mmCIF file of C-alpha atoms and ligand atoms in Angstrom:
data_model
loop_
_atom_site.group_PDB
_atom_site.id
_atom_site.type_symbol
_atom_site.label_atom_id
_atom_site.label_comp_id
_atom_site.label_asym_id
_atom_site.label_seq_id
_atom_site.Cartn_x
_atom_site.Cartn_y
_atom_site.Cartn_z
ATOM 1 C CA MET A 913 119.163 -152.814 110.873
ATOM 2 C CA GLU A 914 120.410 -149.325 111.594
ATOM 3 C CA PRO A 915 118.380 -146.567 109.928
ATOM 4 C CA ILE A 916 120.078 -144.276 107.414
ATOM 5 C CA ILE A 917 118.825 -140.692 107.623
ATOM 6 C CA PHE A 918 119.352 -138.158 104.856
ATOM 7 C CA SER A 919 118.995 -134.632 106.245
ATOM 8 C CA ILE A 920 118.694 -131.068 105.026
ATOM 9 C CA GLU A 921 119.324 -127.780 106.862
ATOM 10 C CA THR A 922 118.523 -124.420 105.229
ATOM 11 C CA SER A 923 117.190 -122.286 108.096
ATOM 12 C CA CYS A 924 119.610 -119.385 107.626
ATOM 13 C CA ASP A 925 122.751 -118.853 105.550
ATOM 14 C CA GLU A 926 124.281 -122.325 105.537
ATOM 15 C CA THR A 927 123.110 -124.849 102.957
ATOM 16 C CA ALA A 928 123.781 -128.260 104.447
ATOM 17 C CA VAL A 929 123.013 -131.916 103.810
ATOM 18 C CA ALA A 930 124.169 -135.026 105.665
ATOM 19 C CA ILE A 931 123.762 -138.782 105.756
ATOM 20 C CA LEU A 932 123.876 -140.477 109.145
ATOM 21 C CA LYS A 933 123.741 -144.216 109.804
ATOM 22 C CA GLY A 934 122.387 -145.245 113.195
ATOM 23 C CA LYS A 935 123.230 -142.939 116.088
ATOM 24 C CA ASN A 936 126.599 -141.664 115.006
ATOM 25 C CA LYS A 937 128.100 -143.184 111.863
ATOM 26 C CA VAL A 938 128.717 -140.164 109.665
ATOM 27 C CA LEU A 939 128.472 -141.161 105.996
ATOM 28 C CA SER A 940 128.512 -137.593 104.700
ATOM 29 C CA ASN A 941 128.370 -134.099 106.188
ATOM 30 C CA LEU A 942 128.440 -131.196 103.720
ATOM 31 C CA VAL A 943 128.013 -127.487 104.423
ATOM 32 C CA VAL A 944 128.222 -124.573 102.005
ATOM 33 C CA SER A 945 128.481 -121.308 103.891
ATOM 34 C CA GLN A 946 127.067 -118.198 102.220
ATOM 35 C CA ILE A 947 128.921 -115.871 104.591
ATOM 36 C CA ASP A 948 131.118 -114.368 101.858
ATOM 37 C CA ILE A 949 128.002 -113.248 99.964
ATOM 38 C CA HIS A 950 126.083 -111.865 102.967
ATOM 39 C CA LYS A 951 129.007 -110.119 104.622
ATOM 40 C CA ILE A 952 129.014 -107.543 101.814
ATOM 41 C CA PHE A 953 125.611 -106.448 103.204
ATOM 42 C CA GLY A 954 126.634 -106.653 106.880
ATOM 43 C CA GLY A 955 124.150 -109.457 107.642
ATOM 44 C CA VAL A 956 122.007 -112.181 106.095
ATOM 45 C CA VAL A 957 119.792 -111.034 103.196
ATOM 46 C CA PRO A 958 116.830 -113.489 103.316
ATOM 47 C CA GLU A 959 116.007 -113.388 99.591
ATOM 48 C CA ILE A 960 119.618 -114.085 98.603
ATOM 49 C CA ALA A 961 119.835 -116.899 101.175
ATOM 50 C CA SER A 962 116.774 -118.610 99.641
ATOM 51 C CA ARG A 963 118.118 -118.313 96.103
ATOM 52 C CA LYS A 964 121.485 -119.720 97.097
ATOM 53 C CA HIS A 965 119.899 -122.677 98.920
ATOM 54 C CA LEU A 966 118.036 -123.441 95.707
ATOM 55 C CA ASN A 967 121.281 -123.261 93.713
ATOM 56 C CA TYR A 968 123.287 -125.484 96.056
ATOM 57 C CA LEU A 969 120.874 -128.176 97.269
ATOM 58 C CA ASN A 970 120.822 -130.317 94.156
ATOM 59 C CA GLN A 971 124.579 -130.580 93.745
ATOM 60 C CA LEU A 972 125.187 -131.043 97.484
ATOM 61 C CA THR A 973 122.685 -133.903 97.580
ATOM 62 C CA LYS A 974 124.374 -135.631 94.646
ATOM 63 C CA LYS A 975 127.771 -135.200 96.283
ATOM 64 C CA ALA A 976 126.539 -136.531 99.641
ATOM 65 C CA PHE A 977 125.306 -139.792 98.076
ATOM 66 C CA GLU A 978 128.578 -140.159 96.148
ATOM 67 C CA GLU A 979 130.597 -139.613 99.323
ATOM 68 C CA ALA A 980 128.439 -142.015 101.336
ATOM 69 C CA GLU A 981 128.674 -144.564 98.513
ATOM 70 C CA ILE A 982 125.008 -145.503 98.771
ATOM 71 C CA GLU A 983 122.095 -145.334 96.365
ATOM 72 C CA PRO A 984 119.360 -142.825 97.363
ATOM 73 C CA ASP A 985 116.768 -145.599 97.730
ATOM 74 C CA LYS A 986 118.829 -147.146 100.560
ATOM 75 C CA ILE A 987 117.963 -144.336 102.977
ATOM 76 C CA SER A 988 115.333 -144.911 105.666
ATOM 77 C CA ALA A 989 113.932 -141.357 105.886
ATOM 78 C CA VAL A 990 114.428 -137.717 104.917
ATOM 79 C CA ALA A 991 114.808 -135.312 107.870
ATOM 80 C CA VAL A 992 114.528 -131.571 107.376
ATOM 81 C CA THR A 993 114.572 -128.396 109.491
ATOM 82 C CA TYR A 994 111.096 -126.806 109.455
ATOM 83 C CA GLY A 995 111.820 -123.991 111.939
ATOM 84 C CA PRO A 996 112.838 -121.710 113.503
ATOM 85 C CA GLY A 997 114.545 -119.677 110.797
ATOM 86 C CA LEU A 998 113.970 -117.488 107.744
ATOM 87 C CA VAL A 999 110.700 -118.536 106.154
ATOM 88 C CA GLY A 1000 111.863 -118.458 102.512
ATOM 89 C CA ALA A 1001 115.075 -120.292 103.353
ATOM 90 C CA LEU A 1002 113.204 -122.955 105.335
ATOM 91 C CA LEU A 1003 110.691 -123.444 102.509
ATOM 92 C CA ILE A 1004 113.420 -124.236 100.001
ATOM 93 C CA GLY A 1005 114.820 -127.035 102.185
ATOM 94 C CA LEU A 1006 111.381 -128.272 103.165
ATOM 95 C CA ASN A 1007 110.095 -128.527 99.604
ATOM 96 C CA PHE A 1008 113.289 -130.188 98.425
ATOM 97 C CA ALA A 1009 112.920 -132.727 101.253
ATOM 98 C CA LYS A 1010 109.275 -133.363 100.395
ATOM 99 C CA GLY A 1011 110.148 -133.936 96.730
ATOM 100 C CA LEU A 1012 112.886 -136.381 97.658
ATOM 101 C CA ALA A 1013 110.740 -138.260 100.194
ATOM 102 C CA LEU A 1014 107.869 -138.517 97.727
ATOM 103 C CA ASN A 1015 110.111 -139.620 94.892
ATOM 104 C CA LEU A 1016 111.919 -142.256 96.954
ATOM 105 C CA ASN A 1017 108.745 -143.265 98.825
ATOM 106 C CA LYS A 1018 110.437 -142.685 102.194
ATOM 107 C CA PRO A 1019 109.026 -141.078 105.356
ATOM 108 C CA LEU A 1020 109.534 -137.377 106.027
ATOM 109 C CA ILE A 1021 110.722 -136.143 109.440
ATOM 110 C CA GLY A 1022 110.370 -132.488 110.479
ATOM 111 C CA VAL A 1023 113.137 -131.374 112.834
ATOM 112 C CA ASN A 1024 113.204 -128.358 115.130
ATOM 113 C CA HIS A 1025 116.530 -126.579 114.478
ATOM 114 C CA LEU A 1026 117.026 -125.978 118.222
ATOM 115 C CA TYR A 1027 116.795 -129.696 118.986
ATOM 116 C CA GLY A 1028 119.319 -130.178 116.207
ATOM 117 C CA HIS A 1029 121.851 -127.958 117.994
ATOM 118 C CA ILE A 1030 121.351 -129.908 121.203
ATOM 119 C CA TYR A 1031 121.642 -133.268 119.439
ATOM 120 C CA ALA A 1032 124.952 -132.281 117.855
ATOM 121 C CA ASN A 1033 126.456 -133.371 121.175
ATOM 122 C CA PHE A 1034 125.065 -136.897 120.861
ATOM 123 C CA ILE A 1035 127.139 -137.501 117.743
ATOM 124 C CA ALA A 1036 130.342 -136.908 119.673
ATOM 125 C CA PHE A 1037 129.083 -138.332 122.998
ATOM 126 C CA PRO A 1038 126.683 -141.225 122.311
ATOM 127 C CA GLU A 1039 126.791 -142.237 125.986
ATOM 128 C CA LEU A 1040 124.963 -139.033 127.066
ATOM 129 C CA LYS A 1041 121.704 -139.717 128.916
ATOM 130 C CA PRO A 1042 119.010 -137.466 130.397
ATOM 131 C CA PRO A 1043 118.667 -135.767 132.786
ATOM 132 C CA PHE A 1044 121.083 -133.033 131.736
ATOM 133 C CA LEU A 1045 121.207 -129.259 131.566
ATOM 134 C CA ILE A 1046 121.635 -127.437 128.277
ATOM 135 C CA LEU A 1047 123.089 -124.009 127.626
ATOM 136 C CA LEU A 1048 121.788 -123.229 124.130
ATOM 137 C CA VAL A 1049 123.525 -120.163 122.714
ATOM 138 C CA SER A 1050 123.111 -119.278 119.055
ATOM 139 C CA GLY A 1051 122.473 -116.294 116.806
ATOM 140 C CA GLY A 1052 118.754 -116.445 117.529
ATOM 141 C CA HIS A 1053 118.463 -118.090 120.972
ATOM 142 C CA THR A 1054 119.930 -118.048 124.454
ATOM 143 C CA MET A 1055 118.409 -120.487 126.928
ATOM 144 C CA ILE A 1056 119.131 -122.740 129.856
ATOM 145 C CA LEU A 1057 117.107 -125.928 129.512
ATOM 146 C CA LEU A 1058 116.525 -128.974 131.634
ATOM 147 C CA ALA A 1059 116.225 -132.210 129.654
ATOM 148 C CA LYS A 1060 114.179 -134.711 131.614
ATOM 149 C CA ASP A 1061 113.978 -137.146 128.734
ATOM 150 C CA TYR A 1062 115.160 -137.285 125.120
ATOM 151 C CA LEU A 1063 112.477 -135.122 123.547
ATOM 152 C CA HIS A 1064 111.139 -132.819 126.285
ATOM 153 C CA PHE A 1065 113.205 -129.864 127.367
ATOM 154 C CA GLU A 1066 111.979 -127.494 130.073
ATOM 155 C CA ILE A 1067 113.025 -123.843 129.786
ATOM 156 C CA ILE A 1068 114.741 -122.699 133.006
ATOM 157 C CA GLY A 1069 115.755 -119.281 131.691
ATOM 158 C CA GLN A 1070 116.065 -117.393 128.417
ATOM 159 C CA THR A 1071 116.998 -114.028 127.008
ATOM 160 C CA ILE A 1072 114.442 -111.277 127.321
ATOM 161 C CA ASP A 1073 115.999 -109.296 124.462
ATOM 162 C CA ASP A 1074 119.058 -110.078 122.295
ATOM 163 C CA ALA A 1075 120.463 -113.574 121.885
ATOM 164 C CA ALA A 1076 124.129 -114.052 122.796
ATOM 165 C CA GLY A 1077 125.258 -114.536 119.176
ATOM 166 C CA GLU A 1078 123.165 -111.550 118.108
ATOM 167 C CA ALA A 1079 124.930 -109.401 120.736
ATOM 168 C CA PHE A 1080 128.316 -110.588 119.408
ATOM 169 C CA ASP A 1081 127.231 -109.732 115.855
ATOM 170 C CA LYS A 1082 125.865 -106.285 116.783
ATOM 171 C CA VAL A 1083 128.905 -105.296 118.831
ATOM 172 C CA ALA A 1084 131.177 -106.486 116.013
ATOM 173 C CA ARG A 1085 129.248 -104.217 113.653
ATOM 174 C CA MET A 1086 129.752 -101.257 116.018
ATOM 175 C CA LEU A 1087 133.464 -102.033 116.019
ATOM 176 C CA LYS A 1088 133.364 -102.306 112.196
ATOM 177 C CA LEU A 1089 134.568 -105.898 112.271
ATOM 178 C CA GLY A 1090 132.039 -107.236 109.762
ATOM 179 C CA TYR A 1091 129.713 -110.254 109.810
ATOM 180 C CA PRO A 1092 129.509 -112.719 111.532
ATOM 181 C CA GLY A 1093 130.881 -110.988 114.594
ATOM 182 C CA GLY A 1094 131.285 -113.891 117.024
ATOM 183 C CA PRO A 1095 134.395 -115.473 115.489
ATOM 184 C CA LYS A 1096 135.954 -112.023 114.848
ATOM 185 C CA ILE A 1097 135.533 -110.856 118.460
ATOM 186 C CA ASP A 1098 136.760 -114.246 119.666
ATOM 187 C CA GLU A 1099 139.973 -113.896 117.593
ATOM 188 C CA LEU A 1100 140.633 -110.265 118.576
ATOM 189 C CA ALA A 1101 140.025 -110.971 122.263
ATOM 190 C CA LYS A 1102 142.879 -113.480 122.273
ATOM 191 C CA ASN A 1103 145.286 -110.528 121.970
ATOM 192 C CA GLY A 1104 143.451 -108.289 124.438
ATOM 193 C CA LYS A 1105 142.869 -107.961 128.164
ATOM 194 C CA PRO A 1106 139.454 -107.519 129.824
ATOM 195 C CA VAL A 1107 140.454 -104.157 131.324
ATOM 196 C CA TYR A 1108 137.073 -102.449 130.826
ATOM 197 C CA ASP A 1109 134.269 -103.102 133.247
ATOM 198 C CA PHE A 1110 131.168 -103.538 131.074
ATOM 199 C CA PRO A 1111 127.863 -104.441 132.790
ATOM 200 C CA LYS A 1112 126.693 -107.993 133.383
ATOM 201 C CA PRO A 1113 122.903 -107.464 133.261
ATOM 202 C CA LEU A 1114 120.742 -109.707 135.497
ATOM 203 C CA TYR A 1115 123.928 -111.446 136.710
ATOM 204 C CA ASN A 1116 122.514 -112.256 140.139
ATOM 205 C CA LYS A 1117 118.839 -112.321 139.191
ATOM 206 C CA GLY A 1118 117.240 -115.646 138.300
ATOM 207 C CA TYR A 1119 118.011 -117.514 135.100
ATOM 208 C CA ASP A 1120 116.906 -115.059 132.417
ATOM 209 C CA PHE A 1121 119.424 -113.124 130.337
ATOM 210 C CA SER A 1122 119.467 -109.593 128.951
ATOM 211 C CA PHE A 1123 122.201 -108.378 126.617
ATOM 212 C CA SER A 1124 120.775 -105.188 125.152
ATOM 213 C CA GLY A 1125 122.091 -103.032 128.064
ATOM 214 C CA LEU A 1126 125.568 -104.471 127.599
ATOM 215 C CA LYS A 1127 125.366 -103.690 123.885
ATOM 216 C CA THR A 1128 124.227 -100.100 124.591
ATOM 217 C CA SER A 1129 127.033 -99.535 127.084
ATOM 218 C CA LEU A 1130 129.492 -100.634 124.359
ATOM 219 C CA LEU A 1131 127.891 -98.157 121.977
ATOM 220 C CA TYR A 1132 128.384 -95.262 124.433
ATOM 221 C CA PHE A 1133 131.913 -96.403 125.231
ATOM 222 C CA ILE A 1134 132.852 -96.361 121.527
ATOM 223 C CA LYS A 1135 131.253 -92.918 121.049
ATOM 224 C CA GLN A 1136 132.933 -91.392 124.096
ATOM 225 C CA ASN A 1137 136.405 -92.884 123.750
ATOM 226 C CA LYS A 1138 138.648 -92.496 120.746
ATOM 227 C CA ASN A 1139 141.863 -94.099 121.942
ATOM 228 C CA PHE A 1140 141.075 -97.607 122.982
ATOM 229 C CA LYS A 1141 142.715 -100.868 122.092
ATOM 230 C CA ILE A 1142 140.069 -102.758 120.127
ATOM 231 C CA GLU A 1143 141.432 -106.106 121.350
ATOM 232 C CA ASP A 1144 140.818 -105.009 124.976
ATOM 233 C CA VAL A 1145 137.260 -103.917 124.173
ATOM 234 C CA ALA A 1146 136.612 -107.288 122.496
ATOM 235 C CA ALA A 1147 138.044 -109.177 125.492
ATOM 236 C CA SER A 1148 136.062 -107.082 128.004
ATOM 237 C CA PHE A 1149 132.748 -107.427 126.152
ATOM 238 C CA GLN A 1150 133.274 -111.152 125.648
ATOM 239 C CA LYS A 1151 134.096 -111.626 129.340
ATOM 240 C CA SER A 1152 130.953 -109.810 130.539
ATOM 241 C CA LEU A 1153 128.687 -111.830 128.272
ATOM 242 C CA ILE A 1154 130.279 -115.264 128.645
ATOM 243 C CA ASP A 1155 130.820 -114.956 132.420
ATOM 244 C CA THR A 1156 127.089 -114.276 132.781
ATOM 245 C CA LEU A 1157 126.206 -117.350 130.690
ATOM 246 C CA ILE A 1158 128.490 -119.578 132.732
ATOM 247 C CA HIS A 1159 127.497 -118.156 136.121
ATOM 248 C CA LYS A 1160 123.814 -118.879 135.526
ATOM 249 C CA THR A 1161 124.422 -122.326 134.057
ATOM 250 C CA ILE A 1162 126.523 -123.412 137.042
ATOM 251 C CA LYS A 1163 123.940 -121.935 139.423
ATOM 252 C CA ALA A 1164 121.198 -123.959 137.677
ATOM 253 C CA SER A 1165 123.316 -127.110 137.870
ATOM 254 C CA LYS A 1166 123.593 -126.647 141.658
ATOM 255 C CA GLU A 1167 119.934 -125.799 142.195
ATOM 256 C CA PHE A 1168 118.593 -128.648 140.062
ATOM 257 C CA LYS A 1169 121.377 -131.022 141.173
ATOM 258 C CA ILE A 1170 122.341 -131.957 137.612
ATOM 259 C CA ASN A 1171 126.011 -132.548 136.902
ATOM 260 C CA ASP A 1172 125.857 -133.205 133.145
ATOM 261 C CA ILE A 1173 125.866 -129.958 131.151
ATOM 262 C CA ILE A 1174 125.616 -129.708 127.351
ATOM 263 C CA ILE A 1175 126.692 -126.552 125.566
ATOM 264 C CA ALA A 1176 125.081 -126.096 122.134
ATOM 265 C CA GLY A 1177 124.724 -123.552 119.290
ATOM 266 C CA GLY A 1178 127.090 -121.283 117.369
ATOM 267 C CA VAL A 1179 128.392 -119.431 120.438
ATOM 268 C CA ALA A 1180 129.530 -122.804 121.849
ATOM 269 C CA ALA A 1181 132.444 -122.363 119.403
ATOM 270 C CA ASN A 1182 133.725 -119.426 121.489
ATOM 271 C CA SER A 1183 137.215 -120.184 122.783
ATOM 272 C CA TYR A 1184 136.879 -118.125 125.988
ATOM 273 C CA LEU A 1185 133.634 -119.966 126.821
ATOM 274 C CA ARG A 1186 135.300 -123.319 126.236
ATOM 275 C CA GLU A 1187 138.333 -122.323 128.314
ATOM 276 C CA LYS A 1188 136.399 -120.734 131.169
ATOM 277 C CA ILE A 1189 134.017 -123.634 131.617
ATOM 278 C CA LYS A 1190 137.001 -125.955 131.939
ATOM 279 C CA THR A 1191 138.019 -123.994 135.054
ATOM 280 C CA GLU A 1192 134.550 -124.515 136.471
ATOM 281 C CA LYS A 1193 134.962 -128.227 135.884
ATOM 282 C CA GLU A 1194 138.292 -128.174 137.685
ATOM 283 C CA LYS A 1195 136.648 -126.384 140.635
ATOM 284 C CA SER A 1196 133.831 -128.917 140.888
ATOM 285 C CA LYS A 1197 135.035 -132.389 140.042
ATOM 286 C CA LYS A 1198 131.425 -133.619 139.866
ATOM 287 C CA LEU A 1199 130.604 -131.649 136.709
ATOM 288 C CA ASN A 1200 130.674 -133.244 133.249
ATOM 289 C CA ILE A 1201 130.643 -130.662 130.489
ATOM 290 C CA TYR A 1202 130.021 -131.534 126.848
ATOM 291 C CA PHE A 1203 130.698 -129.412 123.764
ATOM 292 C CA PRO A 1204 130.045 -130.423 120.178
ATOM 293 C CA PRO A 1205 133.162 -130.450 117.989
ATOM 294 C CA LEU A 1206 133.693 -127.011 116.414
ATOM 295 C CA ASN A 1207 132.240 -127.977 113.006
ATOM 296 C CA LEU A 1208 129.019 -129.141 114.680
ATOM 297 C CA CYS A 1209 128.550 -125.991 116.819
ATOM 298 C CA THR A 1210 127.404 -123.792 113.957
ATOM 299 C CA ASP A 1211 124.611 -124.761 111.552
ATOM 300 C CA ASN A 1212 124.980 -128.144 109.870
ATOM 301 C CA ALA A 1213 122.716 -130.970 108.707
ATOM 302 C CA LEU A 1214 124.332 -133.762 110.705
ATOM 303 C CA MET A 1215 122.724 -132.430 113.877
ATOM 304 C CA ILE A 1216 119.368 -132.450 112.058
ATOM 305 C CA ALA A 1217 119.896 -136.099 111.071
ATOM 306 C CA ARG A 1218 120.769 -136.990 114.684
ATOM 307 C CA ALA A 1219 117.656 -135.285 116.077
ATOM 308 C CA GLY A 1220 115.688 -136.886 113.216
ATOM 309 C CA TYR A 1221 116.972 -140.298 114.352
ATOM 310 C CA GLU A 1222 115.234 -139.820 117.731
ATOM 311 C CA LYS A 1223 111.955 -139.191 115.922
ATOM 312 C CA TYR A 1224 112.540 -142.048 113.467
ATOM 313 C CA ILE A 1225 112.902 -144.664 116.205
ATOM 314 C CA ARG A 1226 109.644 -143.380 117.741
ATOM 315 C CA ASN A 1227 107.768 -143.362 114.382
ATOM 316 C CA LYS A 1228 107.197 -139.606 114.612
ATOM 317 C CA PHE A 1229 106.794 -138.824 110.928
ATOM 318 C CA ALA A 1230 105.410 -135.750 109.196
ATOM 319 C CA ASP A 1231 103.054 -135.669 106.246
ATOM 320 C CA LEU A 1232 103.456 -133.620 103.096
ATOM 321 C CA ASN A 1233 101.455 -130.753 104.636
ATOM 322 C CA LEU A 1234 104.352 -129.970 106.991
ATOM 323 C CA ASP A 1235 104.815 -126.198 106.862
ATOM 324 C CA ALA A 1236 107.784 -123.970 107.666
ATOM 325 C CA ILE A 1237 107.380 -122.314 111.094
ATOM 326 C CA PRO A 1238 109.773 -119.347 111.332
ATOM 327 C CA ASN A 1239 109.209 -118.820 115.071
ATOM 328 C CA LEU A 1240 109.042 -122.469 116.110
ATOM 329 C CA GLY A 1241 109.752 -122.700 119.834
ATOM 330 C CA LEU A 1242 111.177 -125.448 121.958
ATOM 331 C CA LYS A 1243 107.782 -126.363 123.331
ATOM 332 C CA ASP A 1244 106.824 -127.547 119.847
ATOM 333 C CA ILE A 1245 108.031 -131.070 120.080
ATOM 334 C CA CYS A 1246 111.319 -131.722 118.250
HETATM 335 O O1 KG4 B 1889 123.945 -121.681 115.735
HETATM 336 P P1 KG4 B 1889 124.322 -120.726 114.677
HETATM 337 O O2 KG4 B 1889 125.241 -121.175 113.584
HETATM 338 O O3 KG4 B 1889 123.061 -120.151 113.954
HETATM 339 C C1 KG4 B 1889 121.862 -119.932 114.592
HETATM 340 O O4 KG4 B 1889 121.086 -120.915 114.715
HETATM 341 O O5 KG4 B 1889 121.660 -118.790 115.034
HETATM 342 O O6 KG4 B 1889 124.932 -119.476 115.435
HETATM 343 C C2 KG4 B 1889 125.453 -118.379 114.767
HETATM 344 C C3 KG4 B 1889 125.930 -117.400 115.825
HETATM 345 C C4 KG4 B 1889 126.341 -116.074 115.225
HETATM 346 O O7 KG4 B 1889 125.714 -115.046 115.953
HETATM 347 C C5 KG4 B 1889 127.850 -116.064 115.408
HETATM 348 O O8 KG4 B 1889 128.375 -114.764 115.577
HETATM 349 C C6 KG4 B 1889 128.011 -116.900 116.662
HETATM 350 O O9 KG4 B 1889 127.063 -117.926 116.517
HETATM 351 N N1 KG4 B 1889 129.351 -117.475 116.761
HETATM 352 C C7 KG4 B 1889 130.219 -117.170 117.748
HETATM 353 C C8 KG4 B 1889 131.429 -117.845 117.457
HETATM 354 N N2 KG4 B 1889 131.239 -118.574 116.301
HETATM 355 C C9 KG4 B 1889 129.959 -118.334 115.897
HETATM 356 N N3 KG4 B 1889 130.085 -116.357 118.819
HETATM 357 C C10 KG4 B 1889 131.155 -116.225 119.629
HETATM 358 N N4 KG4 B 1889 132.347 -116.833 119.411
HETATM 359 C C11 KG4 B 1889 132.528 -117.650 118.348
HETATM 360 N N5 KG4 B 1889 133.710 -118.262 118.146
HETATM 361 ZN ZN1 ZN B 1890 121.606 -122.610 114.370
#
């Protein structure tokens, strides 16, 4: 019988629950974004995020079971994000999950949020098999990973300062575009041209990334120039950052001789990234490039259920002592 996983994601400013049957039968996938509340402050306010998770979780859970048309005791396990993320926000989801698991007498599964982002692709592409390369680009992480099997991912390169999404958000703030910056820069850039030559730090050096120099050069550009077309600045910044991501990913695919590439995380929603990587695919017919659907790029609980499924089938359960780990890394298994 296929397992049914109920999952919870509260690592940042999205409160999300989902119910997944087997590998990819979506019974429910609900997300409440708190962006409208946090954008007043120009970024996520951790205390408010925790309070809102507490407000939303109960009603979202009820709604998910109604939508899935199953009784809570029919689930096989409760999967929950235990890191990385904001500690207070994680604790709300984690304690809710523990209460539910205890009450229903079902196993608890702790899921690493980063594995969740990667596993979002397996919902859309169940045929995917290791080995594959992963470009993981979110608000908190930027990494190229090599997946040798389903649960062990080797870090090939990562950012030494800002994450890609963080750079988008900070530059958007400099341009007074509000939070979150990624989608705003993406939209503006569609009506601009990449006429400004911003730096591409570490472009030809290994697989690590650095975006703080690019961000600083934007800051000086904005200070020194008054008459610029904001759409062109957005397009130029976006091009420098995304071209660097793609260049290094393709280089890694050649060096490690891996043709299957997964793009994961919030920045995977970027339309220039999606467009540009298609051209790479056209250049090299061997490449297979996978993106999650847009609604599974940014934070959601379905990806947590899918990663939880991999642990469920291997009997990798947590006990009720499972703690939130705000700086959980990829080395910490799933
Ligand atoms: O994966 P995610 O939802 O949360 C984290 O785990 O960090 O990623 C959020 C990040 C934010 O920095 C946001 O600005 C960025 O993803 N983002 C985008 C786009 N949509 C979201 N960045 C560039 N272009 C987009 N369309
Ligand atoms: Zn995320």
